Tab-separated table of C-alpha atoms in Angstrom:
chain	number	residue	atom	x	y	z
A	1	MET	CA	-12.884	0.690	10.325
A	2	ARG	CA	-9.207	0.394	9.500
A	3	GLY	CA	-6.985	-0.892	12.250
A	4	LEU	CA	-9.682	-1.063	14.927
A	5	GLY	CA	-10.567	-4.150	16.952
A	6	PRO	CA	-13.980	-5.839	16.737
A	7	GLY	CA	-15.197	-4.449	20.062
A	8	LEU	CA	-14.347	-0.846	19.307
A	9	ALA	CA	-17.428	0.352	17.460
A	10	ALA	CA	-19.778	-1.210	19.966
A	11	ARG	CA	-18.018	0.091	23.044
A	12	ARG	CA	-16.863	3.570	22.261
A	13	PHE	CA	-17.048	4.528	18.611
A	14	LEU	CA	-19.894	5.308	16.318
A	15	PRO	CA	-19.812	4.363	12.627
A	16	LEU	CA	-18.794	7.250	10.413
A	17	ARG	CA	-21.479	7.924	7.841
A	18	LEU	CA	-20.242	9.781	4.810
A	19	PRO	CA	-22.841	11.880	3.012
A	20	ALA	CA	-24.137	10.222	-0.088
A	21	ARG	CA	-23.270	11.791	-3.423
A	22	PRO	CA	-26.109	14.012	-4.621
A	23	GLN	CA	-28.309	12.549	-7.308
A	24	ARG	CA	-26.873	13.392	-10.692
A	25	PRO	CA	-28.730	16.218	-12.437
A	26	PRO	CA	-29.416	15.919	-16.154
A	27	GLY	CA	-26.084	16.188	-17.913
A	28	PRO	CA	-23.371	14.317	-19.814
A	29	ARG	CA	-22.285	10.835	-18.789
A	30	LEU	CA	-19.295	9.000	-20.195
A	31	SER	CA	-19.971	5.750	-22.079
A	32	SER	CA	-18.133	3.532	-24.498
A	33	GLY	CA	-17.858	3.958	-28.264
A	34	PRO	CA	-16.071	6.723	-30.185
A	35	ALA	CA	-19.264	8.452	-31.311
A	36	ALA	CA	-20.825	8.352	-27.841
A	37	VAL	CA	-17.631	9.577	-26.191
A	38	GLY	CA	-17.325	12.445	-28.649
A	39	ALA	CA	-20.913	13.519	-28.042
A	40	GLN	CA	-20.482	13.312	-24.285
A	41	GLU	CA	-17.279	15.332	-24.385
A	42	ARG	CA	-19.071	18.055	-26.339
A	43	ALA	CA	-21.934	17.913	-23.838
A	44	MET	CA	-19.466	18.216	-20.954
A	45	ASP	CA	-17.879	21.265	-22.588
A	46	GLU	CA	-21.323	22.810	-23.027
A	47	PHE	CA	-22.146	22.166	-19.370
A	48	LEU	CA	-18.917	23.874	-18.260
A	49	ARG	CA	-19.655	26.895	-20.450
A	50	ARG	CA	-22.975	27.247	-18.651
A	51	ALA	CA	-21.713	26.474	-15.152
A	52	VAL	CA	-18.402	28.384	-14.970
A	53	PRO	CA	-19.094	32.080	-14.341
A	54	ALA	CA	-17.626	34.443	-16.909
A	55	THR	CA	-14.831	36.741	-15.759
A	56	PRO	CA	-16.367	40.199	-15.212
A	57	PRO	CA	-14.889	43.201	-17.031
A	58	TYR	CA	-12.053	44.897	-15.148
A	59	GLU	CA	-14.318	47.771	-14.121
A	60	LEU	CA	-16.720	45.307	-12.413
A	61	ARG	CA	-14.036	43.069	-10.914
A	62	GLU	CA	-15.215	43.606	-7.325
A	63	LYS	CA	-18.848	42.788	-8.113
A	64	THR	CA	-20.242	39.254	-7.932
A	65	PRO	CA	-22.315	38.397	-11.039
A	66	ALA	CA	-25.944	37.792	-10.122
A	67	SER	CA	-25.924	34.347	-11.703
A	68	ALA	CA	-22.645	33.167	-10.101
A	69	GLU	CA	-24.190	31.519	-7.039
A	70	GLY	CA	-26.631	29.456	-9.063
A	71	GLN	CA	-23.986	28.491	-11.606
A	72	CYS	CA	-21.588	27.343	-8.902
A	73	ALA	CA	-24.307	25.386	-7.125
A	74	ASP	CA	-25.022	23.604	-10.421
A	75	PHE	CA	-21.333	22.768	-10.793
A	76	VAL	CA	-21.135	21.398	-7.233
A	77	SER	CA	-24.279	19.347	-7.715
A	78	PHE	CA	-23.194	17.942	-11.064
A	79	TYR	CA	-19.665	17.141	-9.901
A	80	GLY	CA	-21.029	15.421	-6.796
A	81	GLY	CA	-23.048	13.119	-9.022
A	82	LEU	CA	-20.012	11.866	-10.939
A	83	ALA	CA	-19.376	8.492	-9.364
A	84	GLU	CA	-16.351	7.343	-11.376
A	85	PRO	CA	-12.834	8.790	-10.925
A	86	ALA	CA	-12.413	8.832	-14.712
A	87	GLU	CA	-15.511	11.024	-15.092
A	88	ARG	CA	-14.331	13.511	-12.475
A	89	ALA	CA	-10.858	13.510	-14.013
A	90	GLU	CA	-12.279	14.269	-17.450
A	91	LEU	CA	-14.321	17.180	-16.139
A	92	LEU	CA	-11.351	18.633	-14.242
A	93	SER	CA	-9.087	18.234	-17.266
A	94	ARG	CA	-11.516	20.138	-19.467
A	95	LEU	CA	-11.972	22.801	-16.799
A	96	ALA	CA	-8.192	23.292	-16.627
A	97	GLN	CA	-7.648	23.418	-20.370
A	98	SER	CA	-10.621	25.505	-21.511
A	99	PHE	CA	-11.230	27.891	-18.611
A	100	GLY	CA	-7.791	29.163	-17.738
A	101	VAL	CA	-6.179	32.454	-18.681
A	102	ASP	CA	-7.399	34.438	-21.693
A	103	HIS	CA	-4.086	34.770	-23.529
A	104	GLY	CA	-5.493	37.375	-25.885
A	105	GLN	CA	-6.296	39.618	-22.945
A	106	VAL	CA	-2.857	38.991	-21.441
A	107	ALA	CA	-1.170	40.046	-24.687
A	108	GLU	CA	-3.337	43.171	-24.953
A	109	GLN	CA	-2.714	44.245	-21.353
A	110	SER	CA	1.005	43.469	-21.633
A	111	ALA	CA	1.202	45.776	-24.635
A	112	GLY	CA	-0.547	48.445	-22.571
A	113	VAL	CA	2.027	48.175	-19.795
A	114	LEU	CA	4.917	48.388	-22.256
A	115	GLN	CA	3.332	51.423	-23.904
A	116	GLN	CA	2.964	53.209	-20.568
A	117	ARG	CA	6.608	52.493	-19.716
A	118	GLU	CA	7.758	54.005	-23.003
A	119	GLN	CA	5.652	57.129	-22.545
A	120	PRO	CA	6.501	58.759	-19.203
A	121	ARG	CA	3.266	59.646	-17.428
A	122	GLU	CA	1.927	59.762	-13.904
A	123	ALA	CA	2.733	56.708	-11.808
A	124	ALA	CA	-0.979	56.026	-11.266
A	125	VAL	CA	-1.507	55.379	-14.989
A	126	LEU	CA	1.277	52.782	-15.123
A	127	LEU	CA	0.095	51.169	-11.888
A	128	GLN	CA	-3.424	50.791	-13.257
A	129	ALA	CA	-2.075	49.236	-16.454
A	130	GLU	CA	-0.133	46.747	-14.332
A	131	ASP	CA	-3.255	46.020	-12.296
A	132	ARG	CA	-5.198	45.305	-15.492
A	133	LEU	CA	-2.452	42.890	-16.525
A	134	ARG	CA	-2.593	41.133	-13.161
A	135	TYR	CA	-6.351	40.787	-13.521
A	136	ALA	CA	-5.953	39.301	-17.005
A	137	LEU	CA	-3.533	36.708	-15.639
A	138	VAL	CA	-6.168	35.261	-13.289
A	139	PRO	CA	-7.580	32.017	-14.772
A	140	ARG	CA	-11.338	31.862	-15.185
A	141	TYR	CA	-11.638	28.712	-13.056
A	142	ARG	CA	-10.212	30.661	-10.121
A	143	GLY	CA	-13.402	32.721	-10.134
A	144	LEU	CA	-15.403	29.481	-10.036
A	145	PHE	CA	-13.448	28.273	-6.995
A	146	HIS	CA	-13.797	31.668	-5.317
A	147	HIS	CA	-17.588	31.686	-5.704
A	148	ILE	CA	-17.873	28.040	-4.603
A	149	SER	CA	-16.008	28.906	-1.383
A	150	LYS	CA	-18.893	31.222	-0.462
A	151	LEU	CA	-21.449	28.403	-0.637
A	152	ASP	CA	-22.422	26.461	2.460
A	153	GLY	CA	-19.875	23.622	2.609
A	154	GLY	CA	-18.038	25.116	-0.361
A	155	VAL	CA	-14.545	25.064	1.161
A	156	ARG	CA	-14.950	21.425	2.155
A	157	PHE	CA	-16.071	20.646	-1.402
A	158	LEU	CA	-12.945	22.294	-2.823
A	159	VAL	CA	-10.702	20.315	-0.471
A	160	GLN	CA	-12.303	17.114	-1.776
A	161	LEU	CA	-12.076	18.333	-5.370
A	162	ARG	CA	-8.317	18.848	-4.970
A	163	ALA	CA	-8.012	15.387	-3.416
A	164	ASP	CA	-9.735	13.987	-6.526
A	165	LEU	CA	-7.379	16.005	-8.737
A	166	LEU	CA	-4.277	14.707	-6.932
A	167	GLU	CA	-5.586	11.142	-7.150
A	168	ALA	CA	-6.272	11.557	-10.881
A	169	GLN	CA	-2.729	12.838	-11.397
A	170	ALA	CA	-1.269	9.915	-9.449
A	171	LEU	CA	-3.300	7.453	-11.548
A	172	LYS	CA	-2.275	9.258	-14.778
A	173	LEU	CA	-5.935	9.961	-15.562
A	174	VAL	CA	-5.028	13.608	-16.132
A	175	GLU	CA	-1.693	15.086	-17.110
A	176	GLY	CA	-0.160	18.186	-18.603
A	177	PRO	CA	0.778	21.746	-17.671
A	178	HIS	CA	-2.804	23.045	-17.548
A	179	VAL	CA	-3.766	20.521	-14.867
A	180	ARG	CA	-0.604	21.211	-12.866
A	181	GLU	CA	-1.302	24.930	-13.054
A	182	MET	CA	-4.894	24.498	-11.839
A	183	ASN	CA	-3.668	22.338	-8.973
A	184	GLY	CA	-1.206	25.082	-8.031
A	185	VAL	CA	-3.896	27.749	-8.129
A	186	LEU	CA	-6.254	25.721	-5.945
A	187	LYS	CA	-3.443	24.859	-3.523
A	188	GLY	CA	-2.621	28.567	-3.215
A	189	MET	CA	-6.244	29.413	-2.438
A	190	LEU	CA	-6.481	26.659	0.177
A	191	THR	CA	-3.224	27.864	1.730
A	192	GLU	CA	-4.823	31.284	2.248
A	193	TRP	CA	-8.074	29.878	3.603
A	194	PHE	CA	-6.260	27.483	5.953
A	195	SER	CA	-3.697	29.927	7.285
A	196	SER	CA	-2.918	29.660	10.996
A	197	GLY	CA	-5.243	32.510	11.919
A	198	PHE	CA	-8.264	30.458	10.808
A	199	LEU	CA	-7.197	27.261	12.576
A	200	ASN	CA	-8.297	26.137	16.025
A	201	LEU	CA	-6.072	23.950	18.210
A	202	GLU	CA	-8.052	21.229	19.984
A	203	ARG	CA	-6.870	18.543	22.384
A	204	VAL	CA	-8.242	15.011	22.229
A	205	THR	CA	-8.953	13.127	25.460
A	206	TRP	CA	-10.901	9.972	26.256
A	207	HIS	CA	-13.825	12.266	27.032
A	208	SER	CA	-13.854	13.800	23.538
A	209	SER	CA	-16.817	12.970	21.337
A	210	CYS	CA	-17.082	9.507	19.815
A	211	GLU	CA	-16.926	11.026	16.343
A	212	VAL	CA	-13.663	12.855	17.042
A	213	LEU	CA	-12.047	9.779	18.619
A	214	GLN	CA	-13.044	7.684	15.645
A	215	LYS	CA	-11.757	10.186	13.091
A	216	VAL	CA	-8.458	10.508	14.942
A	217	SER	CA	-8.048	6.726	15.103
A	218	GLU	CA	-8.902	6.257	11.438
A	219	SER	CA	-6.561	9.018	10.341
A	220	GLU	CA	-3.569	7.482	12.129
A	221	ALA	CA	-1.351	6.588	9.189
A	222	VAL	CA	2.006	6.108	10.952
A	223	HIS	CA	1.234	3.643	13.768
A	224	PRO	CA	-2.302	2.244	13.220
A	225	VAL	CA	-4.616	2.079	16.228
A	226	LYS	CA	-5.325	-1.553	17.063
A	227	ASN	CA	-8.328	-1.385	19.388
A	228	TRP	CA	-10.189	0.804	21.816
A	229	MET	CA	-7.733	0.208	24.653
A	230	ASP	CA	-4.903	1.281	22.368
A	231	MET	CA	-6.772	4.493	21.536
A	232	LYS	CA	-7.485	5.145	25.213
A	233	ARG	CA	-3.782	4.762	26.010
A	234	ARG	CA	-2.798	7.230	23.278
A	235	VAL	CA	-4.919	9.993	24.779
A	236	GLY	CA	-4.318	9.061	28.414
A	237	PRO	CA	-1.629	9.846	31.018
A	238	TYR	CA	1.804	10.850	29.669
A	239	ARG	CA	0.285	11.236	26.217
A	240	ARG	CA	-1.145	14.196	24.351
A	241	CYS	CA	-3.089	14.326	21.120
A	242	TYR	CA	-3.927	17.562	19.343
A	243	PHE	CA	-5.485	18.515	16.041
A	244	PHE	CA	-6.218	21.577	13.988
A	245	SER	CA	-9.769	22.288	12.884
A	246	HIS	CA	-10.910	25.086	10.601
A	247	SER	CA	-13.250	27.826	11.697
A	248	SER	CA	-15.696	26.748	8.976
A	249	THR	CA	-15.757	23.120	10.244
A	250	PRO	CA	-15.170	23.169	14.027
A	251	GLY	CA	-14.418	19.807	15.583
A	252	GLU	CA	-13.332	18.322	12.233
A	253	PRO	CA	-9.664	17.182	12.451
A	254	LEU	CA	-7.483	18.385	9.575
A	255	VAL	CA	-4.072	17.314	10.850
A	256	VAL	CA	-3.408	15.290	14.013
A	257	LEU	CA	-0.269	15.224	16.184
A	258	HIS	CA	0.445	12.548	18.807
A	259	VAL	CA	2.904	13.371	21.593
A	260	ALA	CA	4.512	11.170	24.256
A	261	LEU	CA	5.710	12.754	27.501
A	262	THR	CA	8.811	10.816	28.569
A	263	SER	CA	11.832	11.139	30.837
A	264	ASP	CA	14.261	11.266	27.889
A	265	ILE	CA	14.313	10.784	24.111
A	266	PRO	CA	13.302	7.166	23.328
A	267	SER	CA	15.111	5.091	20.720
A	268	ASN	CA	12.221	2.810	19.728
A	269	ILE	CA	8.501	3.137	19.115
A	270	GLN	CA	7.626	0.041	21.158
A	271	ALA	CA	8.294	2.073	24.299
A	272	ILE	CA	5.554	4.497	23.257
A	273	VAL	CA	2.765	2.577	21.535
A	274	LYS	CA	3.031	-0.797	23.306
A	275	GLU	CA	4.239	-0.223	26.833
A	276	CYS	CA	1.859	1.128	29.463
A	277	PRO	CA	2.656	4.504	31.038
A	278	PRO	CA	4.485	4.441	34.389
A	279	SER	CA	1.283	5.306	36.283
A	280	GLU	CA	-2.291	6.445	35.807
A	281	THR	CA	-1.468	9.774	37.425
A	282	GLU	CA	1.086	12.025	35.784
A	283	GLU	CA	4.049	13.079	37.866
A	284	LYS	CA	5.567	16.227	36.398
A	285	ASN	CA	9.036	15.446	37.712
A	286	ARG	CA	9.069	12.313	35.499
A	287	ILE	CA	8.443	14.351	32.341
A	288	GLY	CA	11.630	15.599	30.713
A	289	ALA	CA	10.901	15.356	26.992
A	290	ALA	CA	8.035	15.753	24.546
A	291	ILE	CA	8.219	13.294	21.657
A	292	PHE	CA	6.285	13.894	18.434
A	293	TYR	CA	5.793	10.307	17.294
A	294	SER	CA	3.015	10.668	14.728
A	295	ILE	CA	1.584	13.424	12.569
A	296	SER	CA	-1.147	12.591	10.070
A	297	LEU	CA	-3.066	14.640	7.539
A	298	THR	CA	-6.740	13.671	7.451
A	299	GLN	CA	-7.655	15.554	4.262
A	300	GLN	CA	-5.624	14.571	1.204
A	301	GLY	CA	-6.811	17.691	-0.582
A	302	LEU	CA	-4.661	19.734	1.836
A	303	GLN	CA	-1.381	18.111	0.784
A	304	GLY	CA	1.319	20.758	0.526
A	305	VAL	CA	-0.623	23.237	2.662
A	306	GLU	CA	1.616	24.095	5.617
A	307	LEU	CA	-0.478	22.667	8.461
A	308	GLY	CA	1.930	20.295	10.197
A	309	THR	CA	4.569	22.951	10.770
A	310	PHE	CA	2.097	25.318	12.409
A	311	LEU	CA	0.628	22.487	14.482
A	312	ILE	CA	4.009	21.536	15.965
A	313	LYS	CA	4.745	25.179	16.837
A	314	ARG	CA	1.373	25.623	18.527
A	315	VAL	CA	1.680	22.358	20.449
A	316	VAL	CA	5.147	23.308	21.712
A	317	LYS	CA	3.701	26.532	23.136
A	318	GLU	CA	0.792	24.625	24.663
A	319	LEU	CA	3.112	22.127	26.327
A	320	GLN	CA	5.360	24.888	27.650
A	321	LYS	CA	2.341	26.450	29.337
A	322	GLU	CA	1.438	23.133	30.954
A	323	PHE	CA	5.051	22.138	31.784
A	324	PRO	CA	7.185	25.288	32.155
A	325	HIS	CA	10.274	23.179	32.928
A	326	LEU	CA	10.001	21.192	29.675
A	327	GLY	CA	12.969	21.915	27.409
A	328	THR	CA	13.505	18.801	25.264
A	329	PHE	CA	11.461	18.393	22.085
A	330	SER	CA	12.080	15.698	19.509
A	331	SER	CA	10.382	13.479	16.993
A	332	LEU	CA	10.612	9.715	16.731
A	333	SER	CA	10.041	9.329	13.031
A	334	PRO	CA	9.745	6.518	10.493
A	335	ILE	CA	11.957	6.464	7.413
A	336	PRO	CA	9.520	5.618	4.596
A	337	GLY	CA	11.238	4.731	1.362
A	338	PHE	CA	14.545	3.561	2.847
A	339	THR	CA	13.997	-0.144	2.117
A	340	LYS	CA	12.798	0.649	-1.407
A	341	TRP	CA	15.883	2.804	-2.017
A	342	LEU	CA	18.179	0.092	-0.660
A	343	LEU	CA	16.522	-2.667	-2.703
A	344	GLY	CA	16.983	-0.513	-5.791
A	345	LEU	CA	20.727	-0.285	-5.091
A	346	LEU	CA	20.997	-4.032	-4.490
A	347	ASN	CA	19.078	-4.741	-7.687
A	348	SER	CA	21.252	-2.478	-9.829
A	349	GLN	CA	24.458	-3.942	-8.390
A	350	ALA	CA	23.199	-7.509	-8.881
A	351	LYS	CA	22.644	-6.736	-12.569
A	352	ASP	CA	26.138	-5.287	-12.858
A	353	HIS	CA	27.863	-8.698	-12.684
A	354	GLY	CA	27.481	-8.995	-8.931
A	355	ARG	CA	29.216	-5.708	-8.203
A	356	ASN	CA	29.322	-4.937	-4.472
A	357	GLU	CA	30.090	-1.410	-3.379
A	358	LEU	CA	27.749	-1.143	-0.378
A	359	PHE	CA	29.456	-3.544	2.018
A	360	THR	CA	33.038	-4.149	3.050
A	361	ASP	CA	34.650	-7.458	2.122
A	362	SER	CA	34.345	-8.763	5.666
A	363	GLU	CA	30.682	-7.697	5.871
A	364	SER	CA	29.923	-9.363	2.532
A	365	LYS	CA	31.575	-12.601	3.635
A	366	GLU	CA	29.733	-12.698	6.969
A	367	ILE	CA	26.330	-11.871	5.464
A	368	SER	CA	26.761	-14.365	2.607
A	369	GLU	CA	27.624	-17.132	5.075
A	370	ILE	CA	24.461	-16.393	7.044
A	371	THR	CA	22.118	-16.036	4.050
A	372	GLY	CA	23.698	-18.878	2.061
A	373	GLY	CA	24.187	-17.086	-1.240
A	374	PRO	CA	25.434	-14.007	-3.111
A	375	ILE	CA	24.858	-10.968	-0.924
A	376	ASN	CA	22.920	-8.825	-3.415
A	377	GLU	CA	20.469	-11.540	-4.420
A	378	THR	CA	19.848	-13.054	-1.000
A	379	LEU	CA	19.526	-9.713	0.793
A	380	LYS	CA	16.849	-8.575	-1.662
A	381	GLY	CA	14.725	-11.519	-0.600
A	382	PHE	CA	15.364	-11.108	3.113
A	383	LEU	CA	14.800	-7.346	3.223
A	384	SER	CA	11.540	-7.636	1.263
A	385	SER	CA	9.987	-9.455	4.244
A	386	ASN	CA	10.238	-9.198	8.009
A	387	GLU	CA	11.733	-12.651	8.522
A	388	TRP	CA	15.324	-11.458	8.784
A	389	VAL	CA	14.777	-9.788	12.164
A	390	LYS	CA	14.230	-13.258	13.653
A	391	SER	CA	17.867	-14.163	12.986
A	392	GLU	CA	20.106	-12.738	15.702
A	393	LYS	CA	23.199	-13.348	13.553
A	394	LEU	CA	21.772	-11.480	10.560
A	395	VAL	CA	20.520	-8.613	12.720
A	396	ARG	CA	23.988	-8.260	14.215
A	397	ALA	CA	25.728	-8.484	10.822
A	398	LEU	CA	23.445	-5.914	9.169
A	399	GLN	CA	23.501	-3.298	11.914
A	400	ALA	CA	26.688	-1.444	10.955
A	401	PRO	CA	26.162	-1.367	7.159
A	402	LEU	CA	22.452	-0.487	7.319
A	403	MET	CA	23.049	2.249	9.899
A	404	ARG	CA	25.591	4.020	7.662
A	405	LEU	CA	23.486	3.463	4.530
A	406	CYS	CA	20.490	4.961	6.308
A	407	ALA	CA	22.561	7.935	7.449
A	408	TRP	CA	23.577	8.584	3.852
A	409	TYR	CA	20.005	8.134	2.616
A	410	LEU	CA	18.769	10.804	5.040
A	411	TYR	CA	21.759	13.156	4.776
A	412	GLY	CA	23.151	12.661	1.293
A	413	GLU	CA	20.324	11.597	-1.021
A	414	LYS	CA	18.703	14.738	-2.429
A	415	HIS	CA	15.811	15.916	-4.583
A	416	ARG	CA	16.474	19.334	-6.070
A	417	GLY	CA	19.059	19.888	-3.375
A	418	TYR	CA	16.786	19.034	-0.442
A	419	ALA	CA	16.444	15.772	1.491
A	420	LEU	CA	14.918	13.044	-0.668
A	421	ASN	CA	13.051	11.500	2.255
A	422	PRO	CA	9.769	13.434	2.722
A	423	VAL	CA	9.696	13.083	6.525
A	424	ALA	CA	13.282	14.321	6.792
A	425	ASN	CA	12.495	17.227	4.485
A	426	PHE	CA	9.494	18.192	6.636
A	427	HIS	CA	11.392	18.296	9.930
A	428	LEU	CA	14.487	19.917	8.436
A	429	GLN	CA	12.329	22.666	6.932
A	430	ASN	CA	11.002	23.227	10.448
A	431	GLY	CA	14.562	23.756	11.685
A	432	ALA	CA	15.057	20.434	13.469
A	433	VAL	CA	18.419	18.661	13.748
A	434	LEU	CA	19.001	15.210	12.232
A	435	TRP	CA	19.949	13.938	15.672
A	436	ARG	CA	19.990	10.146	16.086
A	437	ILE	CA	19.391	7.071	13.947
A	438	ASN	CA	18.006	4.112	15.911
A	439	TRP	CA	18.472	0.398	15.138
A	440	MET	CA	15.649	-2.094	15.773
A	441	ALA	CA	13.411	0.860	16.564
A	442	ASP	CA	10.196	-0.298	14.856
A	443	LEU	CA	9.646	-4.054	14.789
A	444	SER	CA	6.149	-3.877	13.284
A	445	LEU	CA	5.641	-5.368	9.819
A	446	LYS	CA	5.410	-1.865	8.367
A	447	GLY	CA	8.527	-0.709	10.190
A	448	VAL	CA	10.663	-3.680	9.154
A	449	THR	CA	9.564	-3.859	5.522
A	450	GLY	CA	9.446	-0.086	4.997
A	451	SER	CA	12.599	1.071	6.773
A	452	CYS	CA	14.514	-2.065	7.883
A	453	SER	CA	13.394	-1.443	11.501
A	454	LEU	CA	15.205	1.927	11.626
A	455	MET	CA	13.755	5.150	13.004
A	456	VAL	CA	15.233	8.604	13.474
A	457	ASN	CA	14.973	11.392	16.016
A	458	TYR	CA	14.732	14.928	14.645
A	459	ARG	CA	15.483	17.130	17.619
A	460	TYR	CA	14.031	20.618	18.008
A	461	TYR	CA	16.397	23.016	19.783
A	462	LEU	CA	13.941	25.884	20.092
A	463	ASP	CA	16.546	28.643	20.099
A	464	GLU	CA	18.093	27.277	16.884
A	465	THR	CA	15.109	26.228	14.768
A	466	ALA	CA	14.759	29.559	12.938
A	467	THR	CA	18.461	29.648	12.022
A	468	ASN	CA	18.482	25.997	10.966
A	469	SER	CA	15.349	26.445	8.851
A	470	VAL	CA	16.813	29.438	7.010
A	471	ALA	CA	20.064	27.551	6.385
A	472	TYR	CA	18.215	24.514	5.023
A	473	LEU	CA	15.714	26.365	2.853
A	474	GLY	CA	18.188	28.964	1.622
A	475	SER	CA	21.521	27.139	1.389
A	476	LYS	CA	20.240	23.531	1.569
A	477	ASN	CA	22.476	22.829	4.563
A	478	ILE	CA	21.422	19.955	6.831
A	479	LYS	CA	22.205	20.342	10.528
A	480	ALA	CA	23.152	16.923	11.874
A	481	SER	CA	24.560	15.488	15.096
A	482	GLU	CA	27.992	13.909	15.575
A	483	GLN	CA	26.432	10.431	15.491
A	484	VAL	CA	24.875	11.025	12.081
A	485	LEU	CA	27.955	12.738	10.630
A	486	SER	CA	30.123	9.878	11.888
A	487	LEU	CA	27.870	7.360	10.133
A	488	VAL	CA	27.971	9.448	6.956
A	489	ALA	CA	31.790	9.450	7.123
A	490	GLN	CA	31.753	5.661	7.534
A	491	PHE	CA	29.535	5.393	4.454
A	492	GLN	CA	31.870	7.561	2.411
A	493	LYS	CA	34.811	5.402	3.507
A	494	ASN	CA	33.262	1.942	3.126
A	495	SER	CA	30.510	2.294	0.524
A	496	LYS	CA	30.355	3.731	-2.984
A	497	LEU	CA	27.424	4.789	-5.137
């Protein structure tokens, strides 16, 4: 079990047993050799033609074909027997390319719509022509997914199938517009099935089931759980842990949120995950802020499905019921990608004849004296490890430049006009304010090597979140505090990109 101490399974947790893949039914199997591969590809195509239900005629669109259930069960069984990622990727690629939209039907129905527009008739005639066109635009594999969702465990299967598809895309096993389109279609279907009305909010305590505690601990991707005492602390006094489950799989965590109840907004994660709470019994007058310090998705197939946003909103309401006086809500978030971005800048400037446009002359001189060499080259080595935080002089010398560089990374670096950093983009979409950047906030190996020890608070002013969200999503405006804007101004004055 990842991140868990040796005594954990014996004392509190049970081993998680994943269901074995079903035995492969007779069907194609990839092997080596051009002739064998060609024959297997043809066999795979033949299997898909048998297993993917045909799209019913428009007049029968609301009827389920009698053979659909059996065909979909065969597909699920066969896919479950594919042990290799390359095999699953090949099947999904062929499904995307050969069982999408019937372009002939689209052209025919488009012509029908244009004809109805040119010949004024009753509105109902034109509306039906448009409905026929919409029906023709539905890819055939969408019908397969729809019928699979009706099977026992079908939705869970589709979540795993999309996880496999995303993994295959990341590994470049499948590429192209057809695969991207199928991913989009499946994501849209999952978004409907996992809308907030179908989700159950559940709180985790030390008295929750062993299985739930284990799944929550294993899913913790931000600050790994070290042992059973660590897990007990994270669900104990002055802490809250919630997750969403789906109505089809009650008790199964989909996305998990960890909250710390503190007197004010902390500036480092050590105060939350390492220090013991002030007492075993909560005193409400000591609770002035709720800090969202970790949110983790447990099902990779639900990437892009808006679960985290809904979870934060529901948890805020839950906490307000429990603590009516509570008015301060904030995250304490990592900054994944900052070190990688910074190393990329240092590398490019080192190649450009030692050009230095990130640090002032005095900063460069001080850092070079400490590191004993050219700033770009030596810093790349130091920042790639966690050794530099052991040098008080280097920590002091790097604080000002790295703080302003981080502020620019979060505020100024964009992807299609939105924040490049995925965590920043998530909270800003929710309407939070880029509130405070914290130095020496995460001294773990992951925190130092991933974000140079920096963390950031995204603060949720509840009466402003809707306005901020609209401004960010619509006009791409980032709401930031005076501290952050001051650091951005320092960057613009002292650094150049």
